[in-house]
Coordinates of C-alpha atoms in Angstrom, one line a residue:
Chain F
M120 CA 39.7 -8.1 26.9
S121 CA 39.2 -10.3 23.9
G122 CA 42.0 -12.5 25.2
E123 CA 40.0 -13.2 28.4
I124 CA 36.9 -13.8 26.5
R125 CA 38.5 -16.4 24.2
E126 CA 40.1 -18.2 27.2
A127 CA 36.8 -18.4 29.0
A128 CA 35.2 -19.9 26.0
A129 CA 37.9 -22.4 25.5
V130 CA 37.5 -24.1 28.9
R131 CA 33.8 -24.8 28.3
D132 CA 32.9 -28.3 27.2
G133 CA 30.0 -29.7 25.3
E134 CA 28.9 -26.3 24.1
P135 CA 29.2 -24.8 20.6
S136 CA 32.6 -23.2 20.5
L137 CA 31.7 -19.6 20.6
A138 CA 34.9 -17.5 20.8
L139 CA 32.9 -14.9 22.7
D140 CA 31.6 -15.1 26.2
V141 CA 28.4 -13.3 26.0
K142 CA 28.0 -13.2 29.8
K143 CA 31.2 -11.2 30.0
V144 CA 30.2 -9.0 27.2
R145 CA 26.9 -8.2 29.0
E146 CA 28.7 -7.2 32.1
D147 CA 30.3 -4.4 30.1
F148 CA 26.8 -2.8 29.5
P149 CA 25.3 -1.5 32.7
I150 CA 21.8 -1.0 31.2
L151 CA 21.4 -4.7 30.5
K152 CA 21.0 -5.3 34.2
M153 CA 17.8 -3.3 34.2
R154 CA 14.4 -4.7 34.9
I155 CA 11.4 -3.4 33.0
H156 CA 7.9 -4.0 34.5
G157 CA 9.6 -6.4 36.9
K158 CA 11.2 -8.5 34.1
P159 CA 14.8 -8.5 33.0
L160 CA 15.3 -6.1 30.1
V161 CA 15.6 -8.0 26.7
Y162 CA 16.8 -5.3 24.4
L163 CA 16.1 -6.2 20.8
D164 CA 16.0 -2.8 19.1
N165 CA 19.6 -2.7 18.1
A166 CA 18.9 -1.6 14.6
A167 CA 17.5 1.6 16.0
S168 CA 20.3 2.1 18.4
T169 CA 22.7 0.1 20.5
Q170 CA 23.4 0.2 24.2
K171 CA 26.7 1.6 25.6
P172 CA 29.5 -0.2 27.4
Y173 CA 31.4 1.3 30.3
A174 CA 34.3 2.0 28.0
V175 CA 32.2 4.5 26.1
I176 CA 30.4 6.0 29.2
D177 CA 33.8 6.3 30.9
A178 CA 35.4 8.0 27.9
Y179 CA 32.7 10.7 28.0
N180 CA 33.1 11.1 31.7
V181 CA 36.9 11.3 31.6
F182 CA 36.9 13.8 28.9
Y183 CA 34.5 16.2 30.5
S184 CA 35.9 15.8 34.0
G185 CA 39.6 15.6 33.2
C186 CA 40.6 17.1 29.9
Y187 CA 37.9 19.2 28.4
S188 CA 38.6 22.2 26.3
N189 CA 38.0 23.3 22.8
I190 CA 40.2 21.9 20.1
H191 CA 42.4 23.2 17.3
R192 CA 42.6 26.5 19.1
G193 CA 44.7 27.1 22.2
V194 CA 48.4 26.5 22.8
Y195 CA 47.7 25.6 26.4
H196 CA 48.0 22.1 27.7
L197 CA 44.3 21.3 28.0
S198 CA 43.6 22.3 24.4
E199 CA 46.5 20.2 23.2
T200 CA 45.3 17.2 25.1
A201 CA 41.7 17.6 23.8
T202 CA 42.9 18.1 20.3
K203 CA 45.1 15.0 20.5
A204 CA 42.3 12.9 21.9
Y205 CA 39.9 14.1 19.1
E206 CA 42.5 13.5 16.4
D207 CA 43.4 10.1 17.9
A208 CA 39.7 9.2 17.6
R209 CA 39.8 10.2 13.9
E210 CA 42.7 7.9 13.4
K211 CA 40.8 5.0 15.1
A212 CA 37.9 5.6 12.8
R213 CA 40.2 5.7 9.8
A214 CA 41.8 2.4 10.7
F215 CA 38.3 0.9 11.5
I216 CA 37.1 1.3 8.0
G217 CA 40.4 1.1 6.2
A218 CA 40.6 4.6 4.8
R219 CA 43.9 5.6 3.3
G220 CA 44.2 8.8 5.3
I221 CA 42.7 10.9 8.0
E222 CA 41.8 13.5 5.3
E223 CA 39.3 10.9 4.1
T224 CA 37.7 10.6 7.5
I225 CA 35.2 13.3 8.4
F226 CA 33.3 13.6 11.7
V227 CA 29.6 14.3 11.1
S228 CA 26.7 14.1 13.5
G229 CA 25.6 10.8 12.1
T230 CA 24.6 8.9 8.9
T231 CA 21.9 11.4 8.1
E232 CA 24.2 14.4 8.2
G233 CA 26.8 12.5 6.2
I234 CA 24.4 11.8 3.4
N235 CA 23.0 15.3 3.4
L236 CA 26.6 16.6 3.3
V237 CA 27.3 14.6 0.1
A238 CA 24.0 15.5 -1.5
Q239 CA 24.4 19.2 -0.8
T240 CA 28.1 19.5 -1.9
Y241 CA 29.0 16.7 -4.3
G242 CA 25.4 16.4 -5.4
R243 CA 24.7 20.1 -5.8
E244 CA 27.7 20.4 -8.1
K245 CA 27.3 17.2 -10.2
I246 CA 23.5 16.8 -10.5
G247 CA 21.7 18.8 -13.1
K248 CA 18.4 19.0 -14.9
G249 CA 17.4 15.6 -16.3
D250 CA 20.1 13.7 -14.4
E251 CA 19.3 10.7 -12.3
V252 CA 20.1 9.6 -8.8
L253 CA 19.8 5.9 -8.2
V254 CA 18.7 4.6 -4.7
T255 CA 16.9 1.3 -3.8
W256 CA 13.5 0.4 -2.5
M257 CA 15.0 -0.7 0.8
E258 CA 16.7 2.6 1.8
H259 CA 16.1 4.3 5.1
H260 CA 14.4 7.6 4.7
S261 CA 17.7 9.3 5.4
N262 CA 19.1 7.8 2.1
I263 CA 16.0 8.9 0.2
V264 CA 15.0 12.3 1.3
P265 CA 18.3 14.2 1.0
W266 CA 18.5 13.0 -2.7
Q267 CA 14.9 13.8 -3.3
M268 CA 15.5 17.3 -2.1
I269 CA 18.5 17.9 -4.4
C270 CA 16.7 16.2 -7.3
E271 CA 13.7 18.5 -6.8
E272 CA 15.9 21.5 -6.7
K273 CA 17.8 20.6 -9.8
G274 CA 15.0 19.1 -11.8
A275 CA 16.7 15.7 -11.6
V276 CA 15.0 12.3 -11.3
L277 CA 15.2 10.0 -8.3
R278 CA 15.0 6.3 -9.3
A279 CA 14.8 3.3 -7.1
V280 CA 16.1 -0.3 -7.8
P281 CA 13.3 -2.8 -7.0
I282 CA 13.6 -5.6 -4.5
D283 CA 12.2 -9.1 -4.9
D284 CA 9.8 -11.1 -2.6
R285 CA 12.6 -12.3 -0.4
G286 CA 14.0 -8.8 0.1
D287 CA 17.0 -9.0 -2.2
L288 CA 17.8 -6.3 -4.7
V289 CA 17.0 -7.2 -8.2
M290 CA 20.5 -6.9 -9.6
D291 CA 19.6 -7.2 -13.2
E292 CA 17.4 -4.2 -12.8
L293 CA 20.1 -2.3 -11.0
E294 CA 22.4 -2.9 -13.9
K295 CA 19.9 -1.7 -16.4
M296 CA 19.1 1.4 -14.4
L297 CA 22.7 2.5 -14.4
G298 CA 22.5 4.9 -17.3
P299 CA 24.3 7.8 -19.0
R300 CA 22.4 10.3 -16.8
T301 CA 23.1 8.5 -13.5
R302 CA 25.2 10.8 -11.4
I303 CA 25.4 8.8 -8.2
V304 CA 24.2 5.5 -6.7
A305 CA 23.3 5.7 -3.0
V306 CA 22.7 2.3 -1.5
T307 CA 22.5 0.8 2.0
H308 CA 25.0 -1.8 3.0
V309 CA 22.4 -3.6 5.2
S310 CA 18.7 -3.0 5.3
N311 CA 17.4 -1.7 8.6
A312 CA 13.9 -3.0 7.9
L313 CA 14.6 -6.4 6.2
G314 CA 18.1 -7.4 7.4
T315 CA 19.3 -7.8 3.8
V316 CA 23.0 -7.6 3.3
N317 CA 23.5 -6.0 -0.1
P318 CA 26.3 -7.0 -2.5
V319 CA 27.8 -3.6 -2.3
K320 CA 31.2 -4.5 -3.7
E321 CA 29.5 -5.8 -6.8
I322 CA 27.3 -2.7 -7.0
V323 CA 30.4 -0.5 -6.8
R324 CA 32.0 -2.5 -9.6
L325 CA 29.0 -2.2 -11.9
A326 CA 28.6 1.5 -11.3
H327 CA 32.3 2.2 -11.7
R328 CA 32.3 0.4 -15.0
R329 CA 30.1 3.3 -16.2
G330 CA 32.1 5.9 -14.3
I331 CA 29.3 6.4 -11.6
P332 CA 30.3 7.0 -8.0
V333 CA 28.7 5.1 -5.1
L334 CA 27.7 6.2 -1.6
I335 CA 27.1 3.4 0.9
D336 CA 24.9 3.9 3.9
G337 CA 26.7 1.7 6.5
A338 CA 24.6 2.5 9.5
Q339 CA 23.4 -1.0 10.0
A340 CA 26.6 -2.8 8.9
V341 CA 29.4 -1.4 11.1
A342 CA 28.4 -3.2 14.4
H343 CA 28.2 -6.6 12.7
M344 CA 30.9 -6.9 10.0
R345 CA 34.4 -5.7 9.1
V346 CA 34.2 -2.9 6.6
D347 CA 37.1 -2.1 4.3
V348 CA 36.3 0.9 2.2
R349 CA 39.4 0.3 0.0
D350 CA 38.3 -3.2 -0.7
L351 CA 34.8 -2.1 -1.5
D352 CA 36.3 0.7 -3.6
C353 CA 33.2 2.8 -2.7
D354 CA 33.4 6.6 -3.1
F355 CA 31.6 7.5 0.1
Y356 CA 30.7 5.4 3.2
V357 CA 28.7 6.8 6.1
F358 CA 27.9 5.4 9.5
S359 CA 26.6 6.5 12.9
G360 CA 28.4 6.1 16.2
H361 CA 25.3 5.3 18.2
K362 CA 24.6 2.1 16.3
L363 CA 28.2 1.0 17.1
F364 CA 27.8 1.2 20.9
G365 CA 29.0 4.8 20.7
P366 CA 27.2 8.0 21.6
T367 CA 24.5 9.8 19.7
G368 CA 25.4 12.9 17.7
I369 CA 28.5 11.5 16.1
G370 CA 29.3 9.6 13.0
I371 CA 31.8 9.2 10.2
L372 CA 31.7 10.2 6.5
Y373 CA 34.4 8.5 4.5
G374 CA 35.1 10.0 1.1
K375 CA 37.8 9.4 -1.5
K376 CA 40.4 12.1 -1.2
E377 CA 40.2 13.2 -4.8
L378 CA 36.5 13.6 -4.5
L379 CA 36.6 15.4 -1.2
E380 CA 39.2 17.8 -2.4
S381 CA 37.1 18.8 -5.4
M382 CA 34.0 19.4 -3.2
P383 CA 32.9 22.8 -1.9
P384 CA 32.3 23.2 1.9
Y385 CA 29.0 22.0 3.4
Q386 CA 28.7 24.7 6.1
G387 CA 30.7 27.8 6.7
G388 CA 32.2 28.7 10.0
G389 CA 35.3 28.3 12.2
D390 CA 37.8 25.5 11.6
M391 CA 36.8 25.0 8.0
I392 CA 38.8 28.0 6.8
R393 CA 42.4 28.8 6.0
S394 CA 42.0 32.6 6.1
V395 CA 39.1 35.0 6.2
T396 CA 38.8 38.6 5.0
F397 CA 35.6 40.3 4.0
E398 CA 36.7 40.1 0.4
K399 CA 37.7 36.4 0.3
T400 CA 37.8 33.3 2.4
T401 CA 40.0 30.4 1.5
Y402 CA 38.9 27.0 2.7
N403 CA 40.8 24.5 4.7
A404 CA 41.6 21.1 3.2
P405 CA 39.6 17.9 4.0
P406 CA 38.6 16.7 6.5
Y407 CA 38.5 20.1 8.2
R408 CA 36.8 21.8 5.3
F409 CA 33.7 19.8 6.2
E410 CA 33.8 20.3 10.0
A411 CA 32.6 23.9 10.5
G412 CA 32.2 25.0 14.1
T413 CA 33.1 23.4 17.3
P414 CA 32.5 19.7 16.7
N415 CA 31.1 17.0 19.0
I416 CA 34.4 16.5 20.6
A417 CA 33.2 14.3 23.5
G418 CA 31.2 12.3 21.0
A419 CA 34.2 11.7 18.7
I420 CA 36.4 10.7 21.6
S421 CA 33.8 8.3 22.9
L422 CA 33.2 6.9 19.4
G423 CA 37.0 6.1 19.4
A424 CA 36.4 4.2 22.7
A425 CA 33.5 2.3 21.0
I426 CA 35.7 1.4 18.1
D427 CA 38.4 0.1 20.5
Y428 CA 35.8 -1.9 22.3
V429 CA 34.5 -3.6 19.1
A430 CA 38.0 -4.1 17.9
A431 CA 38.9 -5.9 21.1
L432 CA 35.9 -8.2 20.8
G433 CA 37.0 -8.9 17.2
F434 CA 34.7 -9.2 14.2
D435 CA 35.3 -12.9 13.8
A436 CA 34.0 -13.5 17.3
I437 CA 31.1 -11.1 16.9
A438 CA 30.1 -12.7 13.6
E439 CA 30.3 -16.2 15.0
H440 CA 28.1 -15.3 18.0
E441 CA 25.6 -13.3 16.0
S442 CA 25.2 -15.9 13.3
A443 CA 24.4 -18.5 16.0
I444 CA 21.8 -16.1 17.6
Q445 CA 20.4 -15.3 14.2
A446 CA 20.0 -18.9 13.2
H447 CA 18.3 -19.6 16.5
A448 CA 16.0 -16.6 16.1
A449 CA 15.0 -17.7 12.6
E450 CA 14.1 -21.1 13.8
V451 CA 12.2 -19.9 16.9
L452 CA 10.3 -17.2 15.0
S453 CA 9.2 -19.6 12.3
S454 CA 7.7 -21.9 15.0
I455 CA 5.3 -19.2 16.2
P456 CA 1.8 -19.9 14.7
G457 CA 0.6 -17.2 12.4
L458 CA 4.0 -15.4 12.3
R459 CA 5.3 -14.3 8.9
L460 CA 8.8 -12.9 8.4
V461 CA 9.0 -9.9 6.2
G462 CA 12.3 -10.2 4.3
D463 CA 14.1 -13.5 3.9
A464 CA 17.2 -12.4 2.0
R465 CA 19.8 -14.9 0.9
T466 CA 22.5 -13.0 2.8
R467 CA 21.2 -11.3 6.0
I468 CA 22.0 -10.3 9.5
G469 CA 19.9 -10.6 12.7
V470 CA 17.3 -8.0 11.9
F471 CA 13.9 -9.7 11.8
S472 CA 10.8 -7.9 10.6
F473 CA 7.6 -9.8 11.1
V474 CA 3.8 -9.6 11.2
M475 CA 1.4 -11.9 13.0
E476 CA -1.9 -12.9 11.5
G477 CA -4.8 -10.9 13.0
I478 CA -2.5 -8.9 15.3
H479 CA -1.2 -5.4 14.7
P480 CA 2.5 -4.8 15.3
H481 CA 1.7 -2.0 17.8
D482 CA -0.2 -4.4 20.0
I483 CA 2.8 -6.9 19.8
G484 CA 5.1 -4.1 20.9
T485 CA 2.9 -3.2 23.9
I486 CA 2.5 -6.7 25.1
L487 CA 6.2 -7.6 24.7
D488 CA 7.1 -4.4 26.6
R489 CA 5.2 -5.7 29.6
E490 CA 7.5 -8.8 29.3
G491 CA 10.5 -6.5 29.4
I492 CA 11.2 -7.0 25.7
A493 CA 12.0 -4.0 23.6
V494 CA 11.2 -4.3 19.9
R495 CA 10.5 -1.7 17.3
T496 CA 7.1 -1.4 15.6
G497 CA 6.1 0.6 12.7
H498 CA 7.7 1.3 9.3
H499 CA 11.2 1.7 10.6
C500 CA 11.8 4.9 8.6
A501 CA 11.9 2.7 5.5
Q502 CA 8.3 3.1 4.3
P503 CA 8.9 2.0 0.7
A504 CA 10.5 -1.2 1.8
V505 CA 7.6 -2.0 4.2
D506 CA 5.0 -1.0 1.7
R507 CA 6.6 -3.3 -0.9
F508 CA 5.5 -6.3 1.3
G509 CA 1.9 -5.0 1.4
V510 CA 1.9 -4.3 5.1
P511 CA 1.5 -0.9 6.8
A512 CA 3.9 -1.8 9.6
T513 CA 5.9 -4.6 11.1
A514 CA 7.4 -5.6 14.4
R515 CA 11.1 -5.8 14.3
A516 CA 13.5 -7.7 16.6
S517 CA 17.2 -6.8 15.9
F518 CA 20.1 -8.4 17.6
A519 CA 23.5 -7.3 18.7
V520 CA 26.6 -8.9 20.1
Y521 CA 25.3 -8.9 23.7
N522 CA 22.1 -10.8 23.0
T523 CA 21.7 -14.4 24.1
R524 CA 19.9 -17.5 23.1
E525 CA 17.8 -17.1 26.3
E526 CA 16.7 -13.7 25.1
V527 CA 15.6 -15.3 21.8
D528 CA 13.6 -17.8 23.8
A529 CA 12.1 -15.0 25.9
L530 CA 11.0 -13.3 22.7
A531 CA 9.3 -16.5 21.6
S532 CA 7.4 -16.9 24.9
G533 CA 6.5 -13.2 24.7
L534 CA 5.0 -13.7 21.2
L535 CA 3.0 -16.7 22.4
K536 CA 1.7 -14.4 25.2
V537 CA 0.7 -11.9 22.6
R538 CA -1.4 -14.5 20.9
E539 CA -2.9 -15.6 24.3
V540 CA -3.9 -12.0 25.1
L541 CA -5.2 -11.0 21.7
L542 CA -6.6 -14.0 20.0
Chain Z
M185 CA -0.8 -9.4 33.1
S186 CA -3.6 -7.5 35.0
D187 CA -2.7 -4.2 33.5
L188 CA -2.6 -5.7 30.0
R189 CA -6.1 -6.9 30.6
D190 CA -7.1 -3.3 31.6
L191 CA -5.9 -2.2 28.2
Y192 CA -7.1 -5.2 26.2
Q193 CA -10.6 -5.6 27.7
E194 CA -12.8 -8.2 26.1
V195 CA -15.1 -5.5 24.7
I196 CA -12.1 -3.8 23.0
L197 CA -10.8 -7.1 21.6
D198 CA -14.2 -7.9 20.3
H199 CA -14.6 -4.6 18.5
G200 CA -11.0 -4.9 17.3
R201 CA -11.7 -8.3 15.8
N202 CA -15.1 -7.4 14.4
P203 CA -15.3 -3.7 13.9
R204 CA -18.9 -2.3 13.5
N205 CA -19.8 0.2 10.8
F206 CA -16.7 -0.9 8.8
G207 CA -16.6 0.0 5.2
K208 CA -17.3 2.9 2.9
L209 CA -20.5 5.0 3.3
E210 CA -21.8 5.7 -0.2
S211 CA -24.2 8.4 1.0
A212 CA -21.4 10.3 2.9
N213 CA -21.4 14.1 2.5
R214 CA -18.3 14.5 4.6
R215 CA -15.1 12.5 4.9
A216 CA -11.6 12.8 6.3
E217 CA -8.5 10.7 6.8
G218 CA -6.6 10.2 9.9
Y219 CA -3.0 9.1 9.9
N220 CA -0.5 8.2 12.6
P221 CA 2.9 8.6 11.1
L222 CA 4.5 6.7 14.1
C223 CA 2.9 3.4 13.2
G224 CA 1.4 3.9 9.8
D225 CA -2.2 3.5 11.0
R226 CA -4.6 5.1 8.6
F227 CA -8.4 5.6 8.8
T228 CA -11.0 7.2 6.6
I229 CA -14.1 8.4 8.4
Y230 CA -17.3 8.8 6.4
L231 CA -20.2 10.9 7.7
F232 CA -23.6 11.7 6.6
V233 CA -24.6 14.9 8.4
D234 CA -28.0 16.3 8.0
E235 CA -29.4 19.3 9.8
G236 CA -26.6 19.3 12.3
I237 CA -27.1 15.6 13.2
V238 CA -24.6 12.8 12.4
R239 CA -27.2 10.5 10.8
D240 CA -24.7 7.9 9.7
I241 CA -21.0 7.1 10.2
R242 CA -18.8 4.4 8.8
F243 CA -15.0 4.0 8.5
E244 CA -12.3 2.2 6.6
G245 CA -8.7 1.6 7.3
S246 CA -6.2 -0.5 9.3
G247 CA -4.8 -0.1 12.7
C248 CA -4.0 -1.8 16.0
A249 CA -6.6 -3.4 18.2
I250 CA -7.0 -0.2 20.2
A251 CA -7.4 2.1 17.2
L252 CA -9.9 -0.3 15.5
A253 CA -11.9 -0.7 18.6
S254 CA -11.9 3.0 19.2
A255 CA -13.1 3.7 15.7
S256 CA -15.8 1.0 15.9
M257 CA -17.1 2.1 19.3
M258 CA -16.9 5.8 18.3
S259 CA -19.1 5.0 15.3
E260 CA -21.7 3.4 17.5
D261 CA -21.5 6.2 20.0
L262 CA -21.8 9.1 17.7
K263 CA -24.5 8.0 15.3
G264 CA -27.6 10.1 15.9
R265 CA -25.8 12.8 18.0
S266 CA -25.7 16.5 17.1
E267 CA -22.4 17.9 15.9
K268 CA -22.1 19.9 19.1
D269 CA -22.8 16.9 21.2
A270 CA -20.3 14.8 19.2
E271 CA -17.5 17.4 19.8
K272 CA -18.3 17.3 23.5
R273 CA -18.0 13.5 23.5
F274 CA -14.4 13.8 22.0
G275 CA -13.5 16.1 24.9
Q276 CA -14.9 13.7 27.5
F277 CA -13.2 10.7 25.8
H278 CA -9.9 12.6 25.6
A279 CA -10.0 13.5 29.3
L280 CA -10.6 9.8 30.1
L281 CA -7.4 8.8 28.2
T282 CA -5.1 11.4 29.5
G283 CA -6.2 11.7 33.1
D284 CA -4.0 10.7 36.1
P285 CA -3.4 7.0 35.9
S286 CA -3.7 6.7 39.7
D287 CA -7.2 8.2 39.6
R288 CA -8.9 5.6 37.4
E289 CA -12.1 5.2 39.3
G290 CA -12.8 8.9 39.7
A291 CA -12.2 9.6 36.0
A292 CA -14.6 7.3 34.4
D293 CA -17.3 9.9 33.7
P294 CA -20.6 8.0 33.9
A295 CA -21.8 9.9 30.9
L296 CA -19.2 8.1 28.8
G297 CA -21.1 4.8 28.9
K298 CA -19.5 2.0 27.0
L299 CA -16.5 4.2 26.0
A300 CA -15.3 3.9 29.6
V301 CA -13.6 0.6 28.7
F302 CA -10.8 2.7 27.3
S303 CA -9.8 3.9 30.7
G304 CA -6.9 1.4 30.8
V305 CA -5.2 3.2 27.9
R306 CA -4.1 6.0 30.3
E307 CA -1.6 3.6 31.8
F308 CA 0.0 3.2 28.3
P309 CA 0.8 6.8 27.3
V310 CA 2.2 5.8 23.9
R311 CA -1.0 4.2 23.0
V312 CA -3.2 7.2 23.7
K313 CA -2.8 8.3 20.1
C314 CA -4.0 5.0 18.9
A315 CA -7.3 5.5 20.6
T316 CA -7.7 9.2 19.6
L317 CA -6.8 8.8 15.9
P318 CA -10.3 7.9 14.7
W319 CA -11.7 10.8 16.8
H320 CA -9.2 13.2 15.2
A321 CA -10.3 12.0 11.8
F322 CA -14.0 12.4 12.8
E323 CA -13.4 15.9 14.0
A324 CA -11.6 16.7 10.7
A325 CA -14.5 15.3 8.8
L326 CA -17.0 17.4 10.7
K327 CA -15.0 20.5 9.9
E328 CA -14.5 19.2 6.4
E329 CA -10.7 19.8 6.6
R330 CA -9.0 18.8 3.4
E331 CA -5.7 17.9 5.0
T332 CA -5.2 14.4 6.5
A333 CA -5.6 14.7 10.3
T334 CA -2.6 13.3 12.1
T335 CA -1.9 12.5 15.7
E336 CA 1.2 14.6 15.7

């Protein structure tokens, strides 16, 4: 697929040399042909969830119609096929993030479950009274609340690294806040509300210098940039399939082998055990120790298809296309009278939160919707980050690989219409 | 565009831009907060209730054009009404917002008066909560509920 895409781009003259033919990419996503209120759908809520290509939809369909059974159970043909497909998907996920082995690659229901798993197993064992957990002001609620819960239970303290007026982490503060009682640092790779790309490799280096492990919330990163957990040297990395063009209800928790092996199970049940008697149960090794019960088999297999799809496009091509769209969006948005961007980080991706003078984000959302444009409005499940900028809510346009310059322009016209209707 | 104009009628825009009875009521003997966790809108409603009559009503907070206009027009509508009558108004207003969108003419209860301008909201189901938030807060204030009223 990527071969074709590159060829198509190469024959075009006089246009910026995008290695990715976005028209072709769009053909892979059936929903993008939809019309909303009579207008072509302009889907700009990719930070909330991404749309699905045929490759993913078909993988679901093929699995349920052609080779469905439970896994890790039967000796019959169907079960073997399903088990192999599930484990092949795990291998794809492993390679995708550069984990050393499949024992470091755990299927979870999504980023939220992955973080809860670490908080309730690793956290429960390591965090005690008076200890500290360090997060940041730009975390999604899913990287705040699980830590808050365990801190409350243990009498530990949740601390948050501040962000500056541009939406960057204040790194000096972060360094100062890494103390002798810090048991874990949990930080987002990319902010879902501000678009900030955090210097996670540097954060890991600083934390490790003091022997503190780091969990990275990769939910907003994986669809936009190559992630290499060995290069980052992070201890845990978590992401959701549905933000990577895959299905909902599936995600990946990466953990370093030596940490996972020392961790107790998260939930008890089938598949996570080695043997069970009423006196004593011995637990299975990672990753299975953390996958109790029949997992989301179809979700895992379809996530594998999504990973294949993204790999075929290639992150170089994706990044080149997205940075062109991002630059255009930044320019166009700044030309709208009364519009103020919330978050202007030095390193960022195409997630733009904004407010308009005299206009509430909710009204922006409704009027854009009538133009076929889907944006998110509200606090984006990152209330502290939005509060930090002194606004109760923002509107947010977030871009993915299938978005076009024309869609950026449609957003601009939509925003002018918002002014026309409301001002 | 026409349906957008149904929602954002001039009267609504005017109240959204220049809300009436906005600000704290120093003489209030009842108050409550309304919060919509979906969008972060938050209102405080202040009431001065005397002998079962809503003698004065003011509000503070921030919200979208629909919520602000609703709070503003509610404050005008309810001032001077008995508690019982005010509760009944909320029922009528709620019915206006949640009625069948195809039955717009039939639904506008003549008793609603000015509040009938909100009939367009029923075509935007996700915005119904914006319009009812101030009313929920009002109801909580009448009952002197300590918890923040939410739209959820």
